[in-house]
Amino acid sequence: MAQDTPKTTKQWNVSSHDGSQGFDALKYTEQDVPELGHSEVLVKLHAASLNYRDLIIPQGKYPFPVTENVVPGSDGAGTVIAIGKQVTRFKPGDKVVTLFSQEHIGGPLNHSNATSGLGGPRNGTLRSVGAFNEQGLVHQPSNLTAVEASTLSCAGVTAWNALYGSTDHQVAPGQWVLTQGTGGVSIFALQFAKAAGARVIATTGSRDKADVLKKLGADHVINYKDNPQWGQEALDLTGGIGVDHVVEVAGPKSMEQSLKAIKISGIITIIGFVGGFTKDQPGFIECLNNYCTTRGILVGSRKQMEDMCQAIEANPEKLRPVVDTKIFKLEQLKEAYEYQWSGKHFGKVCIEIA
């Protein structure tokens, strides 16, 4: 390791993820930087961003495996400060962004790469310095700041995968795309869809946020609080044909309406469950009756992330990440968690690290 490499890193750890402590399970300490492996890259992290997944892990609500005392956070951007002996993809000084699933390089998801996620099975990005395998990083888009780039790893790639990840259902000009809410995935999906020439119906429960969605390019905005049967309204907006793509982030509470909105042979990409997960959800017969494809995804591959980064560089104004106006410091992580949990944010909640 280089002589000027930091000896310590300031980091957060999730000391418990059974829900007994809530966000108080987050502990902030200074630890030694471990010795760098031959295939690893040491990154000085400049920024990170939060996802719903990060918030529910310390609350005991995450339904997938989490390593004890894990460093949280999957999304981060920084500068390479040292490389292992066998590293060929990066050099010191390169600006990089983390890949969510560290072993999902390309092709379909499998058990091995599905269990390589940062901030869950593996130590994540909410620290000042971190070592990552060189295969689990991509070059930062040259037109983005570190804060903007830190939003890409999970929300950006997930939205890209939702619209481009299925060979038979890639978004195309003139198609209808339905997005839900104003979280990171939904806003990225709106931007990607509009850049592709599609028409977007966005939902929100806030009249103020509806105005911002329109400014971002949404063709129609439906307030799901004013109209709980928003699926029928979306269907009507398409002339009764239905939308081609639904980016489903809310879960069982909205799936019933998504099925009402989808066209025959359309696709509903199931991403998350920010609305909670309950048993009163559509089942087999509802999916069959709508003659559509439902597809669950886990973020996406490095190849998809690289394709997305190229698109962002080629469309610097249309595809600039939307960052919430309130940005937190690393030591303010608990406040950032509380802020995002309150639902007051618009776009990505970000952390400045260094």
mmCIF file of N, CA and C in Angstrom, residues 14 20 27 83 93-94 107-108 114 153 155 164 166 188 190 215 243 255 265 270 277 281 303 310 331 342 347-348 350:
data_model
loop_
_atom_site.group_PDB
_atom_site.id
_atom_site.type_symbol
_atom_site.label_atom_id
_atom_site.label_comp_id
_atom_site.label_asym_id
_atom_site.label_seq_id
_atom_site.Cartn_x
_atom_site.Cartn_y
_atom_site.Cartn_z
ATOM 1 N N VAL A 14 -23.913 -1.319 11.510
ATOM 2 C CA VAL A 14 -25.226 -1.683 12.031
ATOM 3 C C VAL A 14 -24.993 -2.734 13.110
ATOM 4 N N SER A 20 -34.696 -4.138 17.439
ATOM 5 C CA SER A 20 -34.856 -3.766 18.848
ATOM 6 C C SER A 20 -34.353 -2.364 19.156
ATOM 7 N N LYS A 27 -23.862 2.719 14.706
ATOM 8 C CA LYS A 27 -22.753 3.122 15.572
ATOM 9 C C LYS A 27 -21.631 3.719 14.723
ATOM 10 N N ILE A 83 -4.057 0.687 -5.230
ATOM 11 C CA ILE A 83 -4.548 -0.516 -5.904
ATOM 12 C C ILE A 83 -3.691 -1.719 -5.527
ATOM 13 N N GLY A 93 -6.166 7.939 -8.540
ATOM 14 C CA GLY A 93 -6.665 9.174 -9.133
ATOM 15 C C GLY A 93 -7.955 9.006 -9.909
ATOM 16 N N ASP A 94 -8.272 7.766 -10.299
ATOM 17 C CA ASP A 94 -9.529 7.523 -11.018
ATOM 18 C C ASP A 94 -10.730 7.806 -10.120
ATOM 19 N N GLY A 107 -25.024 -10.595 -17.653
ATOM 20 C CA GLY A 107 -25.891 -11.756 -17.761
ATOM 21 C C GLY A 107 -26.929 -11.804 -16.663
ATOM 22 N N PRO A 108 -27.615 -12.945 -16.548
ATOM 23 C CA PRO A 108 -28.707 -13.054 -15.575
ATOM 24 C C PRO A 108 -28.211 -13.148 -14.139
ATOM 25 N N ALA A 114 -26.297 -12.675 -6.510
ATOM 26 C CA ALA A 114 -27.425 -12.083 -5.780
ATOM 27 C C ALA A 114 -27.096 -11.865 -4.313
ATOM 28 N N SER A 153 -25.785 3.813 -8.055
ATOM 29 C CA SER A 153 -25.519 2.390 -7.831
ATOM 30 C C SER A 153 -26.767 1.537 -7.705
ATOM 31 N N ALA A 155 -30.541 3.006 -7.231
ATOM 32 C CA ALA A 155 -31.742 3.567 -7.880
ATOM 33 C C ALA A 155 -31.562 3.713 -9.387
ATOM 34 N N TYR A 164 -34.840 -1.448 -19.579
ATOM 35 C CA TYR A 164 -34.007 -2.019 -20.642
ATOM 36 C C TYR A 164 -33.547 -3.451 -20.378
ATOM 37 N N SER A 166 -35.189 -6.342 -19.883
ATOM 38 C CA SER A 166 -35.885 -7.460 -20.513
ATOM 39 C C SER A 166 -35.776 -7.322 -22.029
ATOM 40 N N PHE A 188 -35.545 8.377 -11.618
ATOM 41 C CA PHE A 188 -34.646 7.909 -12.681
ATOM 42 C C PHE A 188 -35.454 7.274 -13.815
ATOM 43 N N LEU A 190 -38.509 7.918 -14.718
ATOM 44 C CA LEU A 190 -39.157 9.000 -15.460
ATOM 45 C C LEU A 190 -38.162 9.622 -16.451
ATOM 46 N N LYS A 215 -42.435 19.227 -14.058
ATOM 47 C CA LYS A 215 -41.257 19.950 -14.518
ATOM 48 C C LYS A 215 -40.177 18.990 -15.009
ATOM 49 N N VAL A 243 -50.842 0.811 -20.093
ATOM 50 C CA VAL A 243 -49.442 1.231 -20.174
ATOM 51 C C VAL A 243 -48.561 0.041 -20.545
ATOM 52 N N MET A 255 -50.001 -2.957 -6.218
ATOM 53 C CA MET A 255 -49.975 -3.935 -7.307
ATOM 54 C C MET A 255 -51.354 -4.114 -7.936
ATOM 55 N N SER A 265 -49.957 -7.938 -22.680
ATOM 56 C CA SER A 265 -48.555 -8.182 -23.048
ATOM 57 C C SER A 265 -47.611 -7.096 -22.546
ATOM 58 N N ILE A 270 -41.233 -5.518 -10.801
ATOM 59 C CA ILE A 270 -41.405 -5.424 -9.352
ATOM 60 C C ILE A 270 -40.043 -5.168 -8.722
ATOM 61 N N PHE A 277 -45.310 -4.723 3.096
ATOM 62 C CA PHE A 277 -45.717 -5.973 2.474
ATOM 63 C C PHE A 277 -46.741 -6.664 3.369
ATOM 64 N N GLN A 281 -52.909 -8.972 -1.112
ATOM 65 C CA GLN A 281 -52.302 -8.567 -2.368
ATOM 66 C C GLN A 281 -52.860 -9.412 -3.502
ATOM 67 N N LYS A 303 -22.530 -4.444 -16.430
ATOM 68 C CA LYS A 303 -22.712 -4.102 -17.841
ATOM 69 C C LYS A 303 -23.861 -3.103 -17.991
ATOM 70 N N GLN A 310 -22.908 5.588 -19.768
ATOM 71 C CA GLN A 310 -22.669 6.128 -21.110
ATOM 72 C C GLN A 310 -23.842 7.004 -21.555
ATOM 73 N N GLU A 331 -21.170 12.226 9.690
ATOM 74 C CA GLU A 331 -21.500 12.087 11.104
ATOM 75 C C GLU A 331 -22.977 12.337 11.397
ATOM 76 N N SER A 342 -39.089 10.063 7.006
ATOM 77 C CA SER A 342 -40.235 10.960 7.151
ATOM 78 C C SER A 342 -40.978 11.160 5.832
ATOM 79 N N GLY A 347 -36.344 13.044 -4.549
ATOM 80 C CA GLY A 347 -35.119 12.556 -5.179
ATOM 81 C C GLY A 347 -34.261 11.835 -4.145
ATOM 82 N N LYS A 348 -32.970 11.835 -4.379
ATOM 83 C CA LYS A 348 -32.055 11.061 -3.543
ATOM 84 C C LYS A 348 -31.533 11.865 -2.352
ATOM 85 N N CYS A 350 -28.586 12.398 0.067
ATOM 86 C CA CYS A 350 -27.163 12.139 -0.109
ATOM 87 C C CYS A 350 -26.351 12.544 1.128
#
